[in-house]
Short mmCIF file of C-alpha atoms in Angstrom, two decimals:
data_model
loop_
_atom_site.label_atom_id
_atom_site.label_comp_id
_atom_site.label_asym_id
_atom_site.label_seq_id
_atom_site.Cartn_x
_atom_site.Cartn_y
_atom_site.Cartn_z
CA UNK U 47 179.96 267.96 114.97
CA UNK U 48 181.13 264.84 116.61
CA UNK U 49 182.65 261.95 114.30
CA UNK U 50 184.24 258.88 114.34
CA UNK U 51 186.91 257.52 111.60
CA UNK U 52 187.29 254.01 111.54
CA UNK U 53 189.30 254.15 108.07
CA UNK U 54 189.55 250.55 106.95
CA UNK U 55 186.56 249.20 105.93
CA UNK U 56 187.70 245.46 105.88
CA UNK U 57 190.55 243.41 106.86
CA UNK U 58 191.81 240.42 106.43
CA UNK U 59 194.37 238.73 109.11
CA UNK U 60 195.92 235.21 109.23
CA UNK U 61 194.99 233.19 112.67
CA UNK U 62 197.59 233.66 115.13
CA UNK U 63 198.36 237.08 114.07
CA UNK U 64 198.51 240.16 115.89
CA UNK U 65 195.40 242.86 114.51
CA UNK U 66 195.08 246.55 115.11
CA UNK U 67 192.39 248.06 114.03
CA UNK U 68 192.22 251.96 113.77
CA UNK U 69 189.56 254.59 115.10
CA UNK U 70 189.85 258.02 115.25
CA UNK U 71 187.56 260.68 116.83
CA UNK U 72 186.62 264.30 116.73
CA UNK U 73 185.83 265.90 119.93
CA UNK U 74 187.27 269.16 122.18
CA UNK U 75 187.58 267.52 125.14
CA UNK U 76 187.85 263.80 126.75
CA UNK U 77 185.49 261.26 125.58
CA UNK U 78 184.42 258.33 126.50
CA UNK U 79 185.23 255.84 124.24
CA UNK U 80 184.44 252.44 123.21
CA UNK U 81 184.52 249.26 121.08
CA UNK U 82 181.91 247.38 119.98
CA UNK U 83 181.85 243.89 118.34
CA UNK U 84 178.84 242.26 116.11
CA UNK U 85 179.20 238.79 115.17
CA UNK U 86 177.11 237.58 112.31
CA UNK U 87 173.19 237.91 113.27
CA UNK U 88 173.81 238.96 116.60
CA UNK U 89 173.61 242.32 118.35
CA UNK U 90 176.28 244.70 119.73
CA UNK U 91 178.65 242.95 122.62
CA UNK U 92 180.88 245.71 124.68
CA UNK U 93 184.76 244.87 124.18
CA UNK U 94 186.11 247.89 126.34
CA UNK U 95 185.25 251.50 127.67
CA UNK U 96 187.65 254.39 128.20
CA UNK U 97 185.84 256.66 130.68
CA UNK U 98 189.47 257.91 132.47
CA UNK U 99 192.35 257.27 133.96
CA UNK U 100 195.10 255.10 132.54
CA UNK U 101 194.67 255.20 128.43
CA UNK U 102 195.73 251.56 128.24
CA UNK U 103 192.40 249.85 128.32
CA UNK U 104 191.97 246.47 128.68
CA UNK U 105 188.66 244.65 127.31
CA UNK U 106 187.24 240.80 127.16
CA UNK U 107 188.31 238.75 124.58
CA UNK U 108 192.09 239.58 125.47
CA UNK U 109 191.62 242.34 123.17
CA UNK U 110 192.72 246.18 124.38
CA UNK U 111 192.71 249.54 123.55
CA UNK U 112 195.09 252.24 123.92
CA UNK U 113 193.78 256.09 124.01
CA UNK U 114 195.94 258.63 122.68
CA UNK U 115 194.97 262.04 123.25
CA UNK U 116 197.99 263.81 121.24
CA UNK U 117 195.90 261.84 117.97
CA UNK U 118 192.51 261.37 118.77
CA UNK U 119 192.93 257.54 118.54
CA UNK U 120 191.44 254.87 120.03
CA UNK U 121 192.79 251.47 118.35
CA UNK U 122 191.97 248.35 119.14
CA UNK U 123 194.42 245.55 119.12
CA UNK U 124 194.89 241.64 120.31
CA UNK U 125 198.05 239.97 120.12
CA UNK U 126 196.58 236.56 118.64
CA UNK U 127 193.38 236.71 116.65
CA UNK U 128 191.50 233.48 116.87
CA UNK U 129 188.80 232.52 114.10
CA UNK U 130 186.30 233.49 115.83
CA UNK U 131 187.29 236.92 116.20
CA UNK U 132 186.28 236.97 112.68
CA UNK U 133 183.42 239.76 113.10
CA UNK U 134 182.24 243.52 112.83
CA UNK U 135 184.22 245.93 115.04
CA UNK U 136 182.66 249.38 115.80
CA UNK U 137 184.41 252.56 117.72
CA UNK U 138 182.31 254.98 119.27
CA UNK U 139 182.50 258.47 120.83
CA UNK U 140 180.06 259.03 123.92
CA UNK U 141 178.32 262.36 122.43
CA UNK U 142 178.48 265.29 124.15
CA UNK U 143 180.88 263.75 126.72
CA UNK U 144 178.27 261.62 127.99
CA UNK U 145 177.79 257.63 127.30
CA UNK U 146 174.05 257.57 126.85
CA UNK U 147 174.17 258.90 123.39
CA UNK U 148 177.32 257.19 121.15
CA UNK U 149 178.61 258.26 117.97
CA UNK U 150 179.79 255.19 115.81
CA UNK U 151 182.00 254.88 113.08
CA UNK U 152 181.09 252.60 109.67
CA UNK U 153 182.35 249.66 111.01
CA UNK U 154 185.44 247.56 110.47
CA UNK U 155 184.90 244.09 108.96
CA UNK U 156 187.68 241.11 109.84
CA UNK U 157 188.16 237.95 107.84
CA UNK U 158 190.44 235.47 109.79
CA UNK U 159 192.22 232.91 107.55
CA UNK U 160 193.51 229.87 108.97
CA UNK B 207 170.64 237.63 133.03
CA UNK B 208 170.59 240.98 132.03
CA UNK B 209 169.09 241.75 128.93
CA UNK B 210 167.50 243.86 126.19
CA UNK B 211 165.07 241.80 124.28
CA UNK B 212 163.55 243.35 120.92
CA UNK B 213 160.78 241.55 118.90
CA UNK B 214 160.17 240.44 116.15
CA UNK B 215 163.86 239.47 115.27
CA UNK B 216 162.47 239.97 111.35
CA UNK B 217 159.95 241.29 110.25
CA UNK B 218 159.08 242.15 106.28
CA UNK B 219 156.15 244.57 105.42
CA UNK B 220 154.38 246.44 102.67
CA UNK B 221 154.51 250.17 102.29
CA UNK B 222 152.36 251.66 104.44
CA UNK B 223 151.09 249.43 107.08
CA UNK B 224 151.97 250.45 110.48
CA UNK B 225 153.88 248.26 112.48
CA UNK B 226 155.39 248.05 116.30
CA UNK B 227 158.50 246.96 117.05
CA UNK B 228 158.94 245.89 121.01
CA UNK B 229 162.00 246.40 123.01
CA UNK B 230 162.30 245.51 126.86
CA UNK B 231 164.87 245.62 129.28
CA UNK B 232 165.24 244.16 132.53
CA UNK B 233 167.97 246.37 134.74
CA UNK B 234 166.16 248.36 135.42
CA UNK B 235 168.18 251.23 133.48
CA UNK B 236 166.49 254.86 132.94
CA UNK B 237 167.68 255.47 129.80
CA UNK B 238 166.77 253.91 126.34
CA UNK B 239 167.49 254.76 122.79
CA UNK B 240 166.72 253.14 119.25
CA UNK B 241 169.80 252.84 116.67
CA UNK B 242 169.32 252.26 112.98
CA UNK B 243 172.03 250.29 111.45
CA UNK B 244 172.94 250.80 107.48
CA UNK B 245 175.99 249.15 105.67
CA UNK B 246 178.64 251.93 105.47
CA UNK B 247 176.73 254.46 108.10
CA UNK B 248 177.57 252.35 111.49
CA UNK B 249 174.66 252.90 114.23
CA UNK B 250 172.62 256.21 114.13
CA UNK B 251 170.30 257.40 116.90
CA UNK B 252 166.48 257.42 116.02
CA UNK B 253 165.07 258.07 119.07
CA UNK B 254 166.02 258.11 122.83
CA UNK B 255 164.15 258.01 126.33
CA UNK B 256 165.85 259.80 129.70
CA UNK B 257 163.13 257.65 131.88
CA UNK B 258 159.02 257.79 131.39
CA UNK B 259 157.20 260.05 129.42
CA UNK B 260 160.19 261.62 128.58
CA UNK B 261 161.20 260.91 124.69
CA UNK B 262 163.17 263.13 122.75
CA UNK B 263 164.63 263.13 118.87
CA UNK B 264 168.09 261.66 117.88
CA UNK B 265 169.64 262.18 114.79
CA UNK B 266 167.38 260.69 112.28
CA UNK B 267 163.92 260.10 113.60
CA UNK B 268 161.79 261.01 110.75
CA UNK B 269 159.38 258.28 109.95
CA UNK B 270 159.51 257.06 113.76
CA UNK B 271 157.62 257.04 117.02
CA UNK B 272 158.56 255.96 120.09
CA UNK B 273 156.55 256.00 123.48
CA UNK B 274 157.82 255.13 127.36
CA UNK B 275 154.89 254.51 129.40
CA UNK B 276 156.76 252.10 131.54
CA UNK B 277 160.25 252.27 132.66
CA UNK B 278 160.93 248.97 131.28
CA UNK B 279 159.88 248.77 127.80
CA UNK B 280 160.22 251.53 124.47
CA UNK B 281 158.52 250.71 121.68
CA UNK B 282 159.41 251.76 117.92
CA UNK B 283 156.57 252.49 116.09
CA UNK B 284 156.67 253.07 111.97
CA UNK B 285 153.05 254.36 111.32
CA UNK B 286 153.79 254.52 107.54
CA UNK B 287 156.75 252.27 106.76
CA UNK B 288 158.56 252.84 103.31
CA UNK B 289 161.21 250.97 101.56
CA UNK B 290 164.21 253.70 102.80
CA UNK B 291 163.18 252.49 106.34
CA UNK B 292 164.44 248.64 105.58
CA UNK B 293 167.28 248.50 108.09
CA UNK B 294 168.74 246.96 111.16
CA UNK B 295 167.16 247.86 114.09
CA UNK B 296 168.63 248.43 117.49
CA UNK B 297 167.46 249.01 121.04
CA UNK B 298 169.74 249.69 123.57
CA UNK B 299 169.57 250.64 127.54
CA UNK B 300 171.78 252.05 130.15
CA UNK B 301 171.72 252.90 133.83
CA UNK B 302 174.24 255.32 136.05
CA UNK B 303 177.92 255.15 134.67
CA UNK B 304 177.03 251.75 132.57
CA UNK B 305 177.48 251.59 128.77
CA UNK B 306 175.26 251.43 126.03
CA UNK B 307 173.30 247.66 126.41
CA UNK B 308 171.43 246.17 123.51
CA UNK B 309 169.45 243.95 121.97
CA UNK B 310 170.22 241.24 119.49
CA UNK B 311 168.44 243.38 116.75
CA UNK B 312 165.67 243.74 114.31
CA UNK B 313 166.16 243.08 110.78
CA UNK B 314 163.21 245.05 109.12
CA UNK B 315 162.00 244.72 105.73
CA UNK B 316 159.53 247.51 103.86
CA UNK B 317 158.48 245.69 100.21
#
């Protein structure tokens, strides 16, 4: 079955630090891919999509995403995190290979500290 | 603006009396799903919707109905809520090549 691995449950960065956060995948063939990010009391917001073509995905938020086939990754990172980046980050597989139906992970949760 | 719009944003309920929560979305998308969310499980499918009349299962739709009678609006019905239903509720749309859309949520209660 189709799974997603998002293996740190929380993290903590300082402001003005770079963040990765981690997602891994199970799935025979290409996904689509994509982050999700829940702020406090509000719904899901899209960050990126990988559907194909170069793995280097860029998103809003000056966040990005890099696909690696080779480990079934999908990490997220951003070069400067800003407080309000401070939020619930989700990865999710597109089951089946589709994008109607996604497969999430737990959830990562980040603290910013100023 | 495009949207998904659920209602109520929170609700809290006794065992057992049925209750409707309303989701609407307004691009028109054929495709429309409802995601339970549970601290440590992520999002998991209850129920989705390839365009009307046509509903179908996801992974954990015991305890749930859904109906699509118009292309615009899917409906998640509890006819006998219990307590393991408490949860955050999701509806979600999407259209040709577009991603997963949705709403700001439903934070249910079952007492």
């Amino acid at each position: 079955a189709q799974s997603v691995t998002q293996p740190d449950i929380h993290i903590t960065v300082s402001e003005g630090a770079s963040l990765e956060l981690r997602c891994n995948y199970s799935y025979g063939a290409t996904p689509y891919l994509f982050w999700y990010v829940q702020s406090p009391g509000q719904g899901l917001q899209l960050l990126l999509k990988y559907f194909s073509g170069d793995t280097l995905v860029q998103g809003i938020k000056g966040f990005e995403a890099e696909f690696k086939r080779s480990q079934s990754s999908f990490n997220l990172r951003k070069p400067s995190v800003h407080w309000s980046d401070a939020a619930e980050y989700f990865c999710a597989v597109g089951a089946s290979g589709g994008y109607n139906k996604l497969i999430f992970g737990a959830g990562t949760r980040l603290a910013v500290h100023p | 603006e495009a949207q998904v719009t659920q209602n109520p944003r929170y609700l809290i309920t006794v065992t057992g009396k049925k209750l409707t929560v309303t989701c609407s979305q307004n691009m028109n998308h054929e495709y429309m799903s409802w995601y339970r969310q549970d601290p440590g499980l992520g999002l998991r499918q209850i129920y989705y919707s390839m365009n009307v009349e046509v509903t179908d299962k996801g992974d954990v739709p015991e305890g749930y109905k859904v109906s699509r009678k118009e292309k615009r609006n899917f409906p998640l019905i509890l006819e006998s809520p219990s307590p393991n239903q408490t949860s955050l509720y999701f509806c979600a749309s999407s259209g040709t090549n577009s991603p997963l859309h949705f709403g700001n949520g439903t934070r249910l209660t079952v007492t």
